[in-house]
XYZ file of C-alpha atoms in Angstrom:
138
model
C 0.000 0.000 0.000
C 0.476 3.755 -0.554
C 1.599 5.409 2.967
C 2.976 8.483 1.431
C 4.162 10.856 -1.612
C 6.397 13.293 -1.855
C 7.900 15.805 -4.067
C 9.965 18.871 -3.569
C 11.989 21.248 -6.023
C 14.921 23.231 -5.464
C 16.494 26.085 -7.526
C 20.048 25.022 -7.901
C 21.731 28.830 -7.918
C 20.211 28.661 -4.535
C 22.535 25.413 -3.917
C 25.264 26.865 -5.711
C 25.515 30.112 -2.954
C 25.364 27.772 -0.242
C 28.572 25.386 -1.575
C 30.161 28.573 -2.086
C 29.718 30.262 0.790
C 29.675 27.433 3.670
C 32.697 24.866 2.994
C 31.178 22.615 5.106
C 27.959 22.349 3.150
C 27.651 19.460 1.377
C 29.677 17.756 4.691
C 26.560 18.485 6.702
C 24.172 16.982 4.564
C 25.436 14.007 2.542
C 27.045 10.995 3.210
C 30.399 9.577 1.888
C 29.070 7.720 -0.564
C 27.068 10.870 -1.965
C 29.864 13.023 -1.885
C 32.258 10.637 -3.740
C 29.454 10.770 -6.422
C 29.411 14.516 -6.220
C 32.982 14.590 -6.754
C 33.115 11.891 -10.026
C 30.220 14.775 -11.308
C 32.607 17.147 -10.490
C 30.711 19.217 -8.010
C 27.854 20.669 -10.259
C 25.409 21.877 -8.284
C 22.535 20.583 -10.121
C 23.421 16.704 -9.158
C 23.861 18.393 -5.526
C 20.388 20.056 -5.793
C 18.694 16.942 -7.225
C 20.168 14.844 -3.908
C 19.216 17.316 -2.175
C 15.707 17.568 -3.583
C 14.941 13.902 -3.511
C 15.901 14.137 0.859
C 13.493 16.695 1.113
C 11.192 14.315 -0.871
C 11.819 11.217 0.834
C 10.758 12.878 4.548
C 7.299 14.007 2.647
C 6.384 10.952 1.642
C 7.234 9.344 5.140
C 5.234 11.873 6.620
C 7.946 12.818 9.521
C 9.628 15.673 8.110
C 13.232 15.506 9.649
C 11.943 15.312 13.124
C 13.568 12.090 15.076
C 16.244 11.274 12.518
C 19.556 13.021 10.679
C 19.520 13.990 6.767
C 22.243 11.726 6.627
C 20.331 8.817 7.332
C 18.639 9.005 4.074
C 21.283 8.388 1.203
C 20.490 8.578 -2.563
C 21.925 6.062 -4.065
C 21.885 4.794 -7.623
C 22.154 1.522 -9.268
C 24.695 0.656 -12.268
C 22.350 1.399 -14.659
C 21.864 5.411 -13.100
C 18.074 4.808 -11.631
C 18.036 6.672 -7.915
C 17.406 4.603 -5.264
C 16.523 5.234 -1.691
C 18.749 3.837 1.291
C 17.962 4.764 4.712
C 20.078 4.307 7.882
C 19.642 4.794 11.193
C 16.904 6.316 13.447
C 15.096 6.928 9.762
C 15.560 3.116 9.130
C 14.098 2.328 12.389
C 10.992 4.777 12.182
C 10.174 3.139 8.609
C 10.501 -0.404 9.577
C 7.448 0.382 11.976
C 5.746 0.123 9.058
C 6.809 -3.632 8.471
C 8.886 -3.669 4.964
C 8.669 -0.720 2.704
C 9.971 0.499 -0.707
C 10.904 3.893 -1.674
C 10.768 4.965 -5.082
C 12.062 8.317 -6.040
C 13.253 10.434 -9.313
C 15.250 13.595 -9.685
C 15.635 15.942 -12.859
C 16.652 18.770 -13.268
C 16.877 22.112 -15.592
C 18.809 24.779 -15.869
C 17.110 26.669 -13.139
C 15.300 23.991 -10.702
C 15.904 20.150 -9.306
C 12.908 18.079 -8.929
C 12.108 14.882 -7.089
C 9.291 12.788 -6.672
C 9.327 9.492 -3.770
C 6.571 7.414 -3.365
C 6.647 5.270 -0.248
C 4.800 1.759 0.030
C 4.584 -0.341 2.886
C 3.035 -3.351 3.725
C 1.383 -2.861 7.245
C -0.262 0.199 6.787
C -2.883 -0.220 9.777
C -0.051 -1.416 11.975
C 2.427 1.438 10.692
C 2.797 4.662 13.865
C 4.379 7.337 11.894
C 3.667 9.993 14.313
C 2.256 12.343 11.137
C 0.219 9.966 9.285
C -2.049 9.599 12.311
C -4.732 11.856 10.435
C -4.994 10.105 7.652
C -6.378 6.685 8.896
């Protein structure tokens, strides 16, 4: 079942000012595996706006915001053919598995101007799932 959607866009000159004027930036809200992948993209800011985009799109569709885990514990990855893919660690991991085993599907373009992302999140114990924001909805 459907617990959540999410989307969320981000204007990448926005991104760019930040990377340029806080060095510790992209430190403070991607993992080591994203940053290696920022660095092979050579640190465009539209691949760091798109990550960043899909986090922010990720937390919708969960329906917790950032409250109760790190932006770090959600990690875009990608597989060898390029598609995103979702991997969550920590206290994020934790608060989704309440929800017995879940998918998250996301993907991120971009323009010149704006990144986009879109994550759907399924789960497979909906009545049984206690993310704190969803309570509403039932």
């Amino acid at each position: 079942m459907i617990l959540g959607v999410g989307v969320d866009i981000v204007e990448i000159r926005r991104i760019k000012e930040a990377m340029e004027k806080h060095t510790n930036f992209i430190d403070r809200l991607f993992s080591k595996n994203e940053i290696e992948y920022f660095k092979v993209r050579n640190l465009r800011p539209e691949f760091v706006a798109g990550r960043f985009a899909a986090k922010e799109a990720v937390v919708k569709a969960m329906g917790t915001g950032f409250s109760g885990f790190e932006i770090k514990d959600i990690e875009i990855d990608r597989t060898a053919s390029g598609k995103p893919i979702v991997v969550l660690r920590g206290k994020a991991k934790m608060i989704a598995q309440k929800c017995g085993n879940y998918k998250i599907h996301v993907s991120i373009s971009h323009s010149l101007d704006n990144a986009i992302a879109y994550a759907t999140m399924e789960v497979d114990k909906f009545e049984d799932c206690n993310i704190r924001n969803n309570e509403a909805d039932r």
